[in-house]
PDB file of C-alpha atoms in Angstrom:
ATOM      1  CA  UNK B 189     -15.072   2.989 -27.017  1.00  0.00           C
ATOM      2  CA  UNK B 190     -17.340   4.874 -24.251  1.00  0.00           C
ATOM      3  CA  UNK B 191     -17.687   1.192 -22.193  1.00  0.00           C
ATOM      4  CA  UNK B 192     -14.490  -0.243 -22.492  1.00  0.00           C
ATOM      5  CA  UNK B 193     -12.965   2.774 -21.235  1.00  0.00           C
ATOM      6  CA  UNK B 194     -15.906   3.471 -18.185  1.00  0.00           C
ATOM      7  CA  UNK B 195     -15.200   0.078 -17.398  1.00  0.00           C
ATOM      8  CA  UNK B 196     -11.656   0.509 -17.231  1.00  0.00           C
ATOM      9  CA  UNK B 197     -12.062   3.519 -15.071  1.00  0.00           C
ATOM     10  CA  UNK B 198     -14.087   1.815 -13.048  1.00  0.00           C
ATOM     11  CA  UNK B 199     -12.526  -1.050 -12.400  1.00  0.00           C
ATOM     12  CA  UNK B 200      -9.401   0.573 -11.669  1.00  0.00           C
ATOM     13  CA  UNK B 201     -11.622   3.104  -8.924  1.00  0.00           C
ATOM     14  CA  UNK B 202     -12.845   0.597  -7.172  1.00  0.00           C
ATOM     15  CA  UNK B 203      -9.666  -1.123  -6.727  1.00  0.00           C
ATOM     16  CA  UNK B 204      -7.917   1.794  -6.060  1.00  0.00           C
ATOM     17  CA  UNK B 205     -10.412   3.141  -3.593  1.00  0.00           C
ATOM     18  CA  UNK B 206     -12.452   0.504  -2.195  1.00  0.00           C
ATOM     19  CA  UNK B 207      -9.850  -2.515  -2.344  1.00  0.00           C
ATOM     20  CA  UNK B 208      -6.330  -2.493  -3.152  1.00  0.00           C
ATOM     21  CA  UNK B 209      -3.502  -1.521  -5.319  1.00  0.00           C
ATOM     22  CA  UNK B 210      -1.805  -4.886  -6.608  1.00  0.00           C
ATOM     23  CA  UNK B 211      -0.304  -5.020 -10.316  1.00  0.00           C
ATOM     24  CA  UNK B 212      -2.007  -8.934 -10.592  1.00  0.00           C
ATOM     25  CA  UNK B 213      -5.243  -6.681 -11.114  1.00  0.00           C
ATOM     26  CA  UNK B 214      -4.075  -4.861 -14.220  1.00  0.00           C
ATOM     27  CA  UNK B 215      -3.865  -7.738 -16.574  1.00  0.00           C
ATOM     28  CA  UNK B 216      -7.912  -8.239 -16.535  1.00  0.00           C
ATOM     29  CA  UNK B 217      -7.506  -4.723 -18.565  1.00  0.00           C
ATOM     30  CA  UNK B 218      -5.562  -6.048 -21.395  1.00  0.00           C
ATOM     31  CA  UNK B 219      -8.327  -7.118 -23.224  1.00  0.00           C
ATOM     32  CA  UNK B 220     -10.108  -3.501 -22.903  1.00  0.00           C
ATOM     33  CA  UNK B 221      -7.442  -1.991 -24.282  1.00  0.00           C
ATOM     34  CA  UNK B 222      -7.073  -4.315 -27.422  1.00  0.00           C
ATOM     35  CA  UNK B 223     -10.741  -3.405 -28.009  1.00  0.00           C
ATOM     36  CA  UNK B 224      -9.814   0.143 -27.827  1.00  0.00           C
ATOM     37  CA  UNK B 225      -7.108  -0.164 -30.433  1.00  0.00           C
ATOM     38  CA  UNK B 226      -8.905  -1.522 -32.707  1.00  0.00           C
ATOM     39  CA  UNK B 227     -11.751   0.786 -33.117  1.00  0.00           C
ATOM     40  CA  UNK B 228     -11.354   3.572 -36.077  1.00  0.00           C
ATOM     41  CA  UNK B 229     -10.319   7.133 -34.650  1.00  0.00           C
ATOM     42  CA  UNK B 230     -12.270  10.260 -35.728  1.00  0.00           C
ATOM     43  CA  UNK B 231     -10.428  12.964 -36.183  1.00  0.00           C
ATOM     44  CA  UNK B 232     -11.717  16.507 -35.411  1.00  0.00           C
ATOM     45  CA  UNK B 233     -10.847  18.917 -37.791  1.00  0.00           C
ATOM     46  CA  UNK B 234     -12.188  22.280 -36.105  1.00  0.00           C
ATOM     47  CA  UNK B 235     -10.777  21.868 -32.745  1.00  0.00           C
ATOM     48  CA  UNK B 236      -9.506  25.172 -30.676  1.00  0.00           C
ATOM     49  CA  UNK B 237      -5.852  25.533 -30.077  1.00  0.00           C
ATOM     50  CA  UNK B 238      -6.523  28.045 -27.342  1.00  0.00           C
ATOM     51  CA  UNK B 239      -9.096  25.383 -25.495  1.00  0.00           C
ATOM     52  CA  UNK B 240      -6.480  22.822 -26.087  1.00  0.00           C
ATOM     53  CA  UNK B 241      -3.342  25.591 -24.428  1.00  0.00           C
ATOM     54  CA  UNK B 242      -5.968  26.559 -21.674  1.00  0.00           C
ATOM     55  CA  UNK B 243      -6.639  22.963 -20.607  1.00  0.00           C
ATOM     56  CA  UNK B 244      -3.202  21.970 -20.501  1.00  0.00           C
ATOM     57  CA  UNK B 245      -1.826  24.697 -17.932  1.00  0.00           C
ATOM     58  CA  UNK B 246      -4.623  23.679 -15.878  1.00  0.00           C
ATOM     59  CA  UNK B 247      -3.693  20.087 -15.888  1.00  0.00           C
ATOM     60  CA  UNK B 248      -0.384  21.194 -14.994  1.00  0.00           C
ATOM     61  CA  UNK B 249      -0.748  23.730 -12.271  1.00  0.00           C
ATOM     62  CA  UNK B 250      -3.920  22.421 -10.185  1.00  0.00           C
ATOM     63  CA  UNK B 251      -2.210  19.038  -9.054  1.00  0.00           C
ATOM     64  CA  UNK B 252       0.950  21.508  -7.930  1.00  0.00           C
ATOM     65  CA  UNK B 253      -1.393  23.937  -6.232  1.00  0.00           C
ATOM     66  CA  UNK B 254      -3.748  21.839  -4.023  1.00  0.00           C
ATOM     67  CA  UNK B 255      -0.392  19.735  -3.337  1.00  0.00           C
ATOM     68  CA  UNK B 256       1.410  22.823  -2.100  1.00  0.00           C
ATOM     69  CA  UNK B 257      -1.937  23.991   0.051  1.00  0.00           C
ATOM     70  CA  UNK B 258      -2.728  20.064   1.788  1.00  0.00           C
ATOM     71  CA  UNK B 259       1.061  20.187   2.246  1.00  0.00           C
ATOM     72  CA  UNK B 260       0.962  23.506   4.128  1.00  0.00           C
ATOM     73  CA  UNK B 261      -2.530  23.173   5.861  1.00  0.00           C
ATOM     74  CA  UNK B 262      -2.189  19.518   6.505  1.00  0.00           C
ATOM     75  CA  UNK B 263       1.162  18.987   8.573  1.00  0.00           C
ATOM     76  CA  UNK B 264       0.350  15.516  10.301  1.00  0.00           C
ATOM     77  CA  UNK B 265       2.307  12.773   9.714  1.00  0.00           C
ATOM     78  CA  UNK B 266       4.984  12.434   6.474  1.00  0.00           C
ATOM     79  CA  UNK B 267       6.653   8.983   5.475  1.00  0.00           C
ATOM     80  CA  UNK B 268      10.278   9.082   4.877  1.00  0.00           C
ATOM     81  CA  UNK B 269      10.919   6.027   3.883  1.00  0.00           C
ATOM     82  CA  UNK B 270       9.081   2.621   3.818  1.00  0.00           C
ATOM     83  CA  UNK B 271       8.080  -0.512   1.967  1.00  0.00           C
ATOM     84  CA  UNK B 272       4.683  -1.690   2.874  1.00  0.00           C
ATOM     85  CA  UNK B 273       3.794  -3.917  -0.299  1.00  0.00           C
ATOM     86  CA  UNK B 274       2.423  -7.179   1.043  1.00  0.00           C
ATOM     87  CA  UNK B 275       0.281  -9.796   0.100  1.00  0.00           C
ATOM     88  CA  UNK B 276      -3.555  -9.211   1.416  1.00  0.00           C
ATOM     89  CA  UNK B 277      -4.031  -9.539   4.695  1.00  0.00           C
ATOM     90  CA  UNK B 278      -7.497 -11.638   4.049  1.00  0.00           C
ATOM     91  CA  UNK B 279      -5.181 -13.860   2.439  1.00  0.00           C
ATOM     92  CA  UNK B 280      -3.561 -15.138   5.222  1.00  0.00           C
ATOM     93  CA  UNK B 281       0.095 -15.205   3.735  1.00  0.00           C
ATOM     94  CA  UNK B 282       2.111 -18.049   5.131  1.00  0.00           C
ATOM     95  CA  UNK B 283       5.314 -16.439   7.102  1.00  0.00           C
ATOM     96  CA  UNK B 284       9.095 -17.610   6.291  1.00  0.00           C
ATOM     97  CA  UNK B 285      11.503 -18.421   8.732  1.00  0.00           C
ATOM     98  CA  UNK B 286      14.861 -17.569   9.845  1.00  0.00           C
ATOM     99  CA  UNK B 287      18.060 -19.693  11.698  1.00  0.00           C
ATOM    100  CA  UNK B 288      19.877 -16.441  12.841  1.00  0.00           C
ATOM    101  CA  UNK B 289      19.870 -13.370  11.357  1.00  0.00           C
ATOM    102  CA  UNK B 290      18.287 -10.825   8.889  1.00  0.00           C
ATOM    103  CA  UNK B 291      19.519  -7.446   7.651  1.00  0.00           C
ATOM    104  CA  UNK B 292      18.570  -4.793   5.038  1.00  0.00           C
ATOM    105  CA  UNK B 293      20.214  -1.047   4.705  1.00  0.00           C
ATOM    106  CA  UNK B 294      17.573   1.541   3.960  1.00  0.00           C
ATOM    107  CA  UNK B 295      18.366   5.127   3.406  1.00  0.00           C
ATOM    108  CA  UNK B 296      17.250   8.703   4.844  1.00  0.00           C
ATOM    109  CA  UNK B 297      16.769  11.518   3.059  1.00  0.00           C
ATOM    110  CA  UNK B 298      15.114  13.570   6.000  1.00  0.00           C
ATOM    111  CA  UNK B 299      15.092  13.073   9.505  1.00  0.00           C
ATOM    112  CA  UNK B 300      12.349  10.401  11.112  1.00  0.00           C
ATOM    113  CA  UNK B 301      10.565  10.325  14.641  1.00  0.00           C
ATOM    114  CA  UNK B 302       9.274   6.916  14.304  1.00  0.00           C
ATOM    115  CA  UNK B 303      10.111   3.676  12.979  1.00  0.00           C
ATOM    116  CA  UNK B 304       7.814   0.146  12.771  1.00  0.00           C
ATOM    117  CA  UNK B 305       9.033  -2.884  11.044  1.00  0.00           C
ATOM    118  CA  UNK B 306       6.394  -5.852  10.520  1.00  0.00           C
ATOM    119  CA  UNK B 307       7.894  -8.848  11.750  1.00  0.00           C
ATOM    120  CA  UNK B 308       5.392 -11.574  13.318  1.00  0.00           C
ATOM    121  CA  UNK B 309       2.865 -11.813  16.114  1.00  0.00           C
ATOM    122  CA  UNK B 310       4.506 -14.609  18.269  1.00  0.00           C
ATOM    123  CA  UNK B 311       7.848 -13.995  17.937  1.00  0.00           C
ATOM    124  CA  UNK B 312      11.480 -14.142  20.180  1.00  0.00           C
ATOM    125  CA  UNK B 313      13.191 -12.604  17.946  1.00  0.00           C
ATOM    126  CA  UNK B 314      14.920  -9.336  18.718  1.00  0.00           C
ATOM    127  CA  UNK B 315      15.166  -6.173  16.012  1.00  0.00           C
ATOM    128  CA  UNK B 316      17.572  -3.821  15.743  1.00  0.00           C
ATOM    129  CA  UNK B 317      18.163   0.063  14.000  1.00  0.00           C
ATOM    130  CA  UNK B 318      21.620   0.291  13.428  1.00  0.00           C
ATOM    131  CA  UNK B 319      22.912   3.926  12.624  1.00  0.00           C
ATOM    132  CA  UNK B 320      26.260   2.948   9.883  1.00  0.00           C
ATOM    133  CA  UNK B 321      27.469   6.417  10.588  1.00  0.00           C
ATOM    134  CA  UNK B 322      27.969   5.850  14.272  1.00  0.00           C
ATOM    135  CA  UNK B 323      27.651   2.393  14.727  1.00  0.00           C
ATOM    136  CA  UNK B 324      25.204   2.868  17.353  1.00  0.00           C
ATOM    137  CA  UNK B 325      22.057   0.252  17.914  1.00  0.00           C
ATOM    138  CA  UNK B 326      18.320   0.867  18.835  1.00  0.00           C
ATOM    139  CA  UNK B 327      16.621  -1.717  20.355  1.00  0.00           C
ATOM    140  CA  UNK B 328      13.010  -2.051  18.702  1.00  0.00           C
ATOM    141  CA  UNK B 329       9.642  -2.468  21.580  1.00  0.00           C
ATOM    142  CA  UNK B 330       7.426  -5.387  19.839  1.00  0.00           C
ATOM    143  CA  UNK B 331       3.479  -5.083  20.099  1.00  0.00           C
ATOM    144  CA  UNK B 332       1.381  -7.951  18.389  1.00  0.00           C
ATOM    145  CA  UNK B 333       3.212  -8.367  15.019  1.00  0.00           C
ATOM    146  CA  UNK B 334       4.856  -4.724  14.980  1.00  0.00           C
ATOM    147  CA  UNK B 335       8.589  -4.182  16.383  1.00  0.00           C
ATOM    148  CA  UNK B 336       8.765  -0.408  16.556  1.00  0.00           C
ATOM    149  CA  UNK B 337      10.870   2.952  17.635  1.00  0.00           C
ATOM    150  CA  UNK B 338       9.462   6.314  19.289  1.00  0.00           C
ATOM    151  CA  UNK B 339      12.908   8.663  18.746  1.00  0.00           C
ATOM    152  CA  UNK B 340      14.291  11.080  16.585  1.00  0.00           C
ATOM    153  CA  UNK B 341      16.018   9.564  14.192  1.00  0.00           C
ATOM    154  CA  UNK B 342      18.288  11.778  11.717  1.00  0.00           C
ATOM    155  CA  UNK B 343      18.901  11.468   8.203  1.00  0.00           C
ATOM    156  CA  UNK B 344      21.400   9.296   6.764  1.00  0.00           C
ATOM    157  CA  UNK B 345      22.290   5.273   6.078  1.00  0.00           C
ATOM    158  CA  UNK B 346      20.611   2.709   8.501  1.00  0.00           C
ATOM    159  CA  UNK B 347      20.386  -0.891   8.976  1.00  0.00           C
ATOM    160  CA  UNK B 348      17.206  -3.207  10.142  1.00  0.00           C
ATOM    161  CA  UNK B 349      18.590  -6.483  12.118  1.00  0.00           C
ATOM    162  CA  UNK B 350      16.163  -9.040  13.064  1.00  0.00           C
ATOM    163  CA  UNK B 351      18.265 -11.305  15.039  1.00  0.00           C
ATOM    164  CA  UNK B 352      17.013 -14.968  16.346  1.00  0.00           C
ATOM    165  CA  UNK B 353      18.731 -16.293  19.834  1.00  0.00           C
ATOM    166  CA  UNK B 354      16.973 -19.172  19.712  1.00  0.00           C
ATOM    167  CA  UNK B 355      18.492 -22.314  18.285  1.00  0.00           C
ATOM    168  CA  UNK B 356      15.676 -23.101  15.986  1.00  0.00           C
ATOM    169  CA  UNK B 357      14.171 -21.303  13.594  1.00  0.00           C
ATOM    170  CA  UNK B 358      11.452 -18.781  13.910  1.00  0.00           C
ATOM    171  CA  UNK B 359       8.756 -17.376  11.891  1.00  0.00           C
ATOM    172  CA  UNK B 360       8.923 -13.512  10.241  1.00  0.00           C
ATOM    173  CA  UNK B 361       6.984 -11.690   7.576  1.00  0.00           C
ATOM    174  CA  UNK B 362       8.609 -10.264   4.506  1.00  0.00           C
ATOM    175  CA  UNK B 363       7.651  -9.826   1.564  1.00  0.00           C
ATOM    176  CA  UNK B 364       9.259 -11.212  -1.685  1.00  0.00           C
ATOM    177  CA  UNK B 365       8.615 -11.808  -5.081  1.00  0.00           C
ATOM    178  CA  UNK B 366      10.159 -13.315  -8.095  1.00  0.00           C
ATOM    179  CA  UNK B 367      10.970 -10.412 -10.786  1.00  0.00           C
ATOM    180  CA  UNK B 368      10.552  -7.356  -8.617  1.00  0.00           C
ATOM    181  CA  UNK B 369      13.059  -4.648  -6.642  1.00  0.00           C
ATOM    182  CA  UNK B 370      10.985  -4.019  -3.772  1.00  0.00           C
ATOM    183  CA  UNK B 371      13.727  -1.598  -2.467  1.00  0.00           C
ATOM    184  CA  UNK B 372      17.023   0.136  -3.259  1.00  0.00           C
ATOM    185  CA  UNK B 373      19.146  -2.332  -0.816  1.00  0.00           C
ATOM    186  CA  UNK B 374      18.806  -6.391  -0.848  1.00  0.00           C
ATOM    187  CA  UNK B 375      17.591  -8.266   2.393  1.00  0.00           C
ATOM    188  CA  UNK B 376      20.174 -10.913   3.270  1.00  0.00           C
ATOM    189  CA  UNK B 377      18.632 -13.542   4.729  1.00  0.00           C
ATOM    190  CA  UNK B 378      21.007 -15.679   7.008  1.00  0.00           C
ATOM    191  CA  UNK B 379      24.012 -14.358   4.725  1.00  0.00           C
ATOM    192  CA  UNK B 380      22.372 -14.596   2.026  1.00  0.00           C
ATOM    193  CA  UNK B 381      21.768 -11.315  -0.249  1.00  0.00           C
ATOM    194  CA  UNK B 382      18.311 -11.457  -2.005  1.00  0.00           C
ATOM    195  CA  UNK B 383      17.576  -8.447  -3.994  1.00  0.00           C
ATOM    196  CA  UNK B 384      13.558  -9.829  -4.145  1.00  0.00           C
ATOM    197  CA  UNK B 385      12.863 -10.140  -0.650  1.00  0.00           C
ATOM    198  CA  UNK B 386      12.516  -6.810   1.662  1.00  0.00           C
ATOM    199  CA  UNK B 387      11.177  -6.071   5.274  1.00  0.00           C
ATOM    200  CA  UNK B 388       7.773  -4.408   5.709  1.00  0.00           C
ATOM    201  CA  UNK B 389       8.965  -1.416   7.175  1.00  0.00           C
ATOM    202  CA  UNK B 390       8.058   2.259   7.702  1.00  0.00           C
ATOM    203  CA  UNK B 391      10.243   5.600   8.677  1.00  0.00           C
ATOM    204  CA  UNK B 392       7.173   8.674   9.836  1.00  0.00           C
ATOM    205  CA  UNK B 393       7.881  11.926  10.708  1.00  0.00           C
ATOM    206  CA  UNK B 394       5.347  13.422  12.768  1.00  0.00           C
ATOM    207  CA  UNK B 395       5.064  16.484  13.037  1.00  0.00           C
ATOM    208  CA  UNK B 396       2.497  16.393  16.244  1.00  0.00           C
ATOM    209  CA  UNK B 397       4.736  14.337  19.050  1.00  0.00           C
ATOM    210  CA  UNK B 398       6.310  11.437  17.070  1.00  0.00           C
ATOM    211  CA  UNK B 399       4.783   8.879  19.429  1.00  0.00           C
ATOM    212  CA  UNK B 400       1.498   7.984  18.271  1.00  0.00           C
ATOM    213  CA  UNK B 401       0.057   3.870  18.235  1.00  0.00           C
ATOM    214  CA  UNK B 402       1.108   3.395  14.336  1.00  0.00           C
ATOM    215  CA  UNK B 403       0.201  -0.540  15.039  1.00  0.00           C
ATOM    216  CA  UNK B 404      -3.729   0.904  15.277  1.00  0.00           C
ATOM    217  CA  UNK B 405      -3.542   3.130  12.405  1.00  0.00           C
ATOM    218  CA  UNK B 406      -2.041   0.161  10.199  1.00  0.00           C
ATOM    219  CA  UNK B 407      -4.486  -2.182  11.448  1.00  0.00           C
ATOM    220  CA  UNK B 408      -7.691   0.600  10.441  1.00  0.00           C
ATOM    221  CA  UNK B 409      -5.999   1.281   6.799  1.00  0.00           C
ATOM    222  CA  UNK B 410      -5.796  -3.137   6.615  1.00  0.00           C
ATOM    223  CA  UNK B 411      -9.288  -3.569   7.096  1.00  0.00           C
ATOM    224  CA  UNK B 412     -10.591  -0.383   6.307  1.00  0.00           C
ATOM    225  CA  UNK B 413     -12.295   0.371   9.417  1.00  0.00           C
TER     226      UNK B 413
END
């Protein structure tokens, strides 16, 4: 019982920590756990009550505490909103293409300073924020594969438009899958809606300027530099 769960732990440590976080990797633990349910169960018949109350109000209020001290003594930058599951980027996932358009609403709940949506290195395309409230558009600056937005951005119902002026199609990254909602809204993909299928996006609120080179920081946490 002692090795299948230390290797359980383990495993899940080192892809937690060292690798990645990708669901694939949980069904190599199936096995561990049928070997833990069929082992007998001892049962301890003199075990404190008080021990047992003590340890579960500590399990309860450290988490809360040491989240509400990193929360106050650590005010650097928060995500509002954001979808950044993609396949490995050692992988080298083939991109999909476009004809004309792509759009998917994402919602709000606090106010933003920056915005970066992965679309794809060498690219024409040209990528929108469109506030639904006022009907107003951002135009997003592209570095390498990054579109992004330095500006305060309030809370509420937006839209990201990739739009392609060219008359053929052109590459873009998102991410889709077959069974999973990878975010509240659907991406429609030249008209069509596909509740699957999402932009790699992310909404930060900084709280030091709001204009920092997110591209670099994605790129370090990628390849763990």
């Amino acid at each position: 019982m002692l090795l299948s769960i230390l290797t359980i732990l383990g495993y899940l440590a080192f892809h937690t920590l060292l690798w990645e976080s990708e669901p694939r990797y949980g069904q190599v633990i199936l096995p561990m756990l049928f070997i833990l349910l069929t082992l007998p169960i001892k049962k301890k018949h003199h075990q404190s009550k008080q021990v047992g109350i003590i340890a579960l109000c500590l399990a309860i209020i450290t988490p809360i505490f040491f989240s509400y001290y990193y929360a106050k003594t650590n005010k650097n930058d928060q995500i509002i909103a954001a979808q950044r599951s993609q396949l490995s980027v050692q992988y080298h996932a083939k991109s999909s293409t476009i004809q004309s358009l792509l759009k998917q609403r994402v919602r709000l709940n606090a106010e933003a300073n920056y915005f970066s949506v992965q679309i794809h290195k060498q690219t024409e395309l040209k990528v929108y924020l469109k506030n639904l409230s006022t009907n107003s558009y951002y135009a997003l600056k592209h570095k390498d594969d990054i579109f992004y937005l330095n500006r305060k951005i309030k809370a509420g119902n937006y839209e990201i438009i990739a739009v392609n002026p060219a008359p053929t199609k052109q590459a873009v990254n998102i991410i889709k899958t077959y069974n999973y909602y990878l975010a509240p809204y659907p991406l429609y993909i030249d008209g069509k809606k596909d509740f699957h299928s999402s932009f790699i996006y992310t909404f930060v609120y900084d709280y030091k300027n709001g204009n920092y080179d997110w591209l670099k920081l994605n790129k370090e946490k990628r390849f763990g530099k």
